[in-house]
GROMACS .gro file of C-alpha atoms in nm:
model
  132
    1MET     CA    1   0.000   0.000   0.000
    2ALA     CA    2   0.136   0.340  -0.091
    3GLY     CA    3   0.126   0.609   0.176
    4ASP     CA    4  -0.097   0.839  -0.030
    5GLY     CA    5  -0.411   0.622  -0.025
    6TRP     CA    6  -0.326   0.437  -0.345
    7THR     CA    7  -0.264   0.066  -0.368
    8GLU     CA    8   0.057  -0.002  -0.561
    9LEU     CA    9   0.095  -0.332  -0.740
   10PRO     CA   10   0.409  -0.479  -0.893
   11ASP     CA   11   0.417  -0.473  -1.272
   12GLU     CA   12   0.425  -0.849  -1.304
   13PRO     CA   13   0.167  -1.120  -1.357
   14TYR     CA   14  -0.033  -1.231  -1.053
   15ASP     CA   15   0.091  -1.570  -0.943
   16GLY     CA   16  -0.123  -1.619  -0.633
   17GLU     CA   17  -0.417  -1.848  -0.571
   18ILE     CA   18  -0.675  -1.843  -0.851
   19PRO     CA   19  -1.012  -1.993  -0.762
   20PRO     CA   20  -1.130  -2.267  -0.996
   21ILE     CA   21  -1.429  -2.193  -1.217
   22PRO     CA   22  -1.732  -2.351  -1.045
   23GLU     CA   23  -1.870  -2.663  -1.214
   24TRP     CA   24  -2.210  -2.498  -1.253
   25ILE     CA   25  -2.062  -2.235  -1.488
   26ASP     CA   26  -2.087  -2.367  -1.845
   27VAL     CA   27  -1.764  -2.247  -2.005
   28GLY     CA   28  -1.548  -2.383  -2.287
   29SER     CA   29  -1.182  -2.359  -2.379
   30ARG     CA   30  -1.197  -1.998  -2.500
   31GLY     CA   31  -1.362  -1.883  -2.179
   32ARG     CA   32  -1.102  -2.070  -1.975
   33ALA     CA   33  -0.823  -1.905  -2.177
   34ILE     CA   34  -0.975  -1.561  -2.115
   35TYR     CA   35  -1.007  -1.649  -1.745
   36GLU     CA   36  -0.637  -1.739  -1.727
   37ASP     CA   37  -0.541  -1.411  -1.896
   38LEU     CA   38  -0.759  -1.199  -1.669
   39ALA     CA   39  -0.645  -1.389  -1.359
   40SER     CA   40  -0.280  -1.316  -1.443
   41LEU     CA   41  -0.323  -0.936  -1.452
   42PRO     CA   42  -0.138  -0.747  -1.176
   43GLN     CA   43  -0.470  -0.614  -1.041
   44ALA     CA   44  -0.591  -0.971  -0.976
   45ARG     CA   45  -0.402  -0.932  -0.646
   46THR     CA   46  -0.688  -0.711  -0.531
   47TYR     CA   47  -0.973  -0.950  -0.622
   48GLY     CA   48  -1.188  -1.088  -0.344
   49PRO     CA   49  -1.448  -1.367  -0.354
   50GLY     CA   50  -1.718  -1.142  -0.503
   51THR     CA   51  -1.491  -1.022  -0.782
   52TRP     CA   52  -1.393  -1.377  -0.876
   53LEU     CA   53  -1.762  -1.477  -0.875
   54THR     CA   54  -1.847  -1.184  -1.103
   55LEU     CA   55  -1.572  -1.294  -1.341
   56HIS     CA   56  -1.691  -1.657  -1.332
   57MET     CA   57  -2.049  -1.560  -1.407
   58THR     CA   58  -1.943  -1.339  -1.697
   59LEU     CA   59  -1.738  -1.607  -1.875
   60PRO     CA   60  -2.036  -1.752  -2.072
   61LEU     CA   61  -2.123  -1.401  -2.191
   62ILE     CA   62  -1.765  -1.352  -2.308
   63GLU     CA   63  -1.778  -1.679  -2.500
   64ARG     CA   64  -2.110  -1.580  -2.657
   65TYR     CA   65  -1.956  -1.248  -2.763
   66LEU     CA   66  -1.657  -1.427  -2.920
   67SER     CA   67  -1.895  -1.652  -3.116
   68ARG     CA   68  -2.134  -1.375  -3.221
   69PRO     CA   69  -1.971  -1.034  -3.178
   70GLY     CA   70  -2.212  -0.750  -3.125
   71SER     CA   71  -2.216  -0.414  -2.955
   72GLU     CA   72  -2.477  -0.511  -2.694
   73ASN     CA   73  -2.276  -0.810  -2.569
   74PHE     CA   74  -1.958  -0.603  -2.575
   75LYS     CA   75  -2.120  -0.324  -2.370
   76ALA     CA   76  -2.254  -0.577  -2.120
   77ILE     CA   77  -1.913  -0.736  -2.077
   78THR     CA   78  -1.715  -0.414  -2.048
   79SER     CA   79  -1.962  -0.246  -1.814
   80THR     CA   80  -1.972  -0.551  -1.588
   81LEU     CA   81  -1.605  -0.638  -1.587
   82GLY     CA   82  -1.442  -0.300  -1.637
   83ALA     CA   83  -1.514  -0.159  -1.296
   84ALA     CA   84  -1.532  -0.494  -1.114
   85LEU     CA   85  -1.190  -0.609  -1.234
   86SER     CA   86  -1.026  -0.266  -1.265
   87LEU     CA   87  -0.935  -0.356  -1.622
   88THR     CA   88  -0.862  -0.017  -1.776
   89GLU     CA   89  -0.631   0.252  -1.651
   90LEU     CA   90  -0.935   0.471  -1.579
   91ASP     CA   91  -1.101   0.190  -1.380
   92MET     CA   92  -0.776   0.147  -1.186
   93GLN     CA   93  -0.758   0.521  -1.113
   94ARG     CA   94  -1.114   0.519  -0.983
   95ALA     CA   95  -1.023   0.229  -0.754
   96ARG     CA   96  -0.702   0.412  -0.654
   97ILE     CA   97  -0.484   0.130  -0.784
   98ARG     CA   98  -0.165   0.179  -0.979
   99VAL     CA   99   0.091  -0.058  -1.120
  100LYS     CA  100   0.438   0.035  -1.010
  101PRO     CA  101   0.683   0.018  -1.302
  102VAL     CA  102   0.975  -0.223  -1.275
  103GLU     CA  103   1.279  -0.043  -1.141
  104ASP     CA  104   1.573   0.005  -1.373
  105GLU     CA  105   1.876  -0.213  -1.283
  106ALA     CA  106   2.086   0.100  -1.230
  107GLU     CA  107   1.848   0.216  -0.960
  108GLU     CA  108   1.860  -0.120  -0.780
  109THR     CA  109   2.241  -0.131  -0.767
  110GLY     CA  110   2.299   0.232  -0.666
  111THR     CA  111   2.464   0.303  -0.332
  112PRO     CA  112   2.304   0.531  -0.071
  113GLY     CA  113   2.357   0.897  -0.153
  114GLU     CA  114   2.472   0.818  -0.507
  115LYS     CA  115   2.291   1.002  -0.785
  116VAL     CA  116   2.092   0.741  -0.977
  117VAL     CA  117   2.091   0.775  -1.354
  118PRO     CA  118   1.884   0.534  -1.562
  119MET     CA  119   2.098   0.317  -1.789
  120ALA     CA  120   1.950   0.465  -2.107
  121ALA     CA  121   2.029   0.819  -1.992
  122ALA     CA  122   2.385   0.724  -1.898
  123ARG     CA  123   2.440   0.559  -2.236
  124ARG     CA  124   2.297   0.863  -2.416
  125ALA     CA  125   2.532   1.092  -2.221
  126ARG     CA  126   2.833   0.875  -2.312
  127LEU     CA  127   2.735   0.882  -2.680
  128MET     CA  128   2.691   1.260  -2.675
  129ASN     CA  129   3.031   1.310  -2.505
  130SER     CA  130   3.210   1.087  -2.756
  131ALA     CA  131   3.049   1.276  -3.048
  132SER     CA  132   3.194   1.610  -2.940
   0.00000   0.00000   0.00000
């Protein structure tokens, strides 16, 4: 948790416990593939039982949309899942969630008090100095 009221998540796939899709949800291979993709998003770390249930119950609708694309199905899916799963950047902002970018290697190896310069900036400076 960040100190400013935002939840910060690492910019890496979620690798925690993912609830199985209940047997009473009729879902095929495409729905299961979508489920795996959505469950691996960084924001899946914030999902509780109700969020997982919402995702499970929406999987048949997603499969129906993939079989017969149409604007009504698309609107239903995005309006249901967008806010519930914090899928878009705007949904994440509303939920006060942000994905923290991976730190540059130069920043991780810096010593205390040392000025940290990202590797790309250091390389650019070397190239500019050698050109003059």
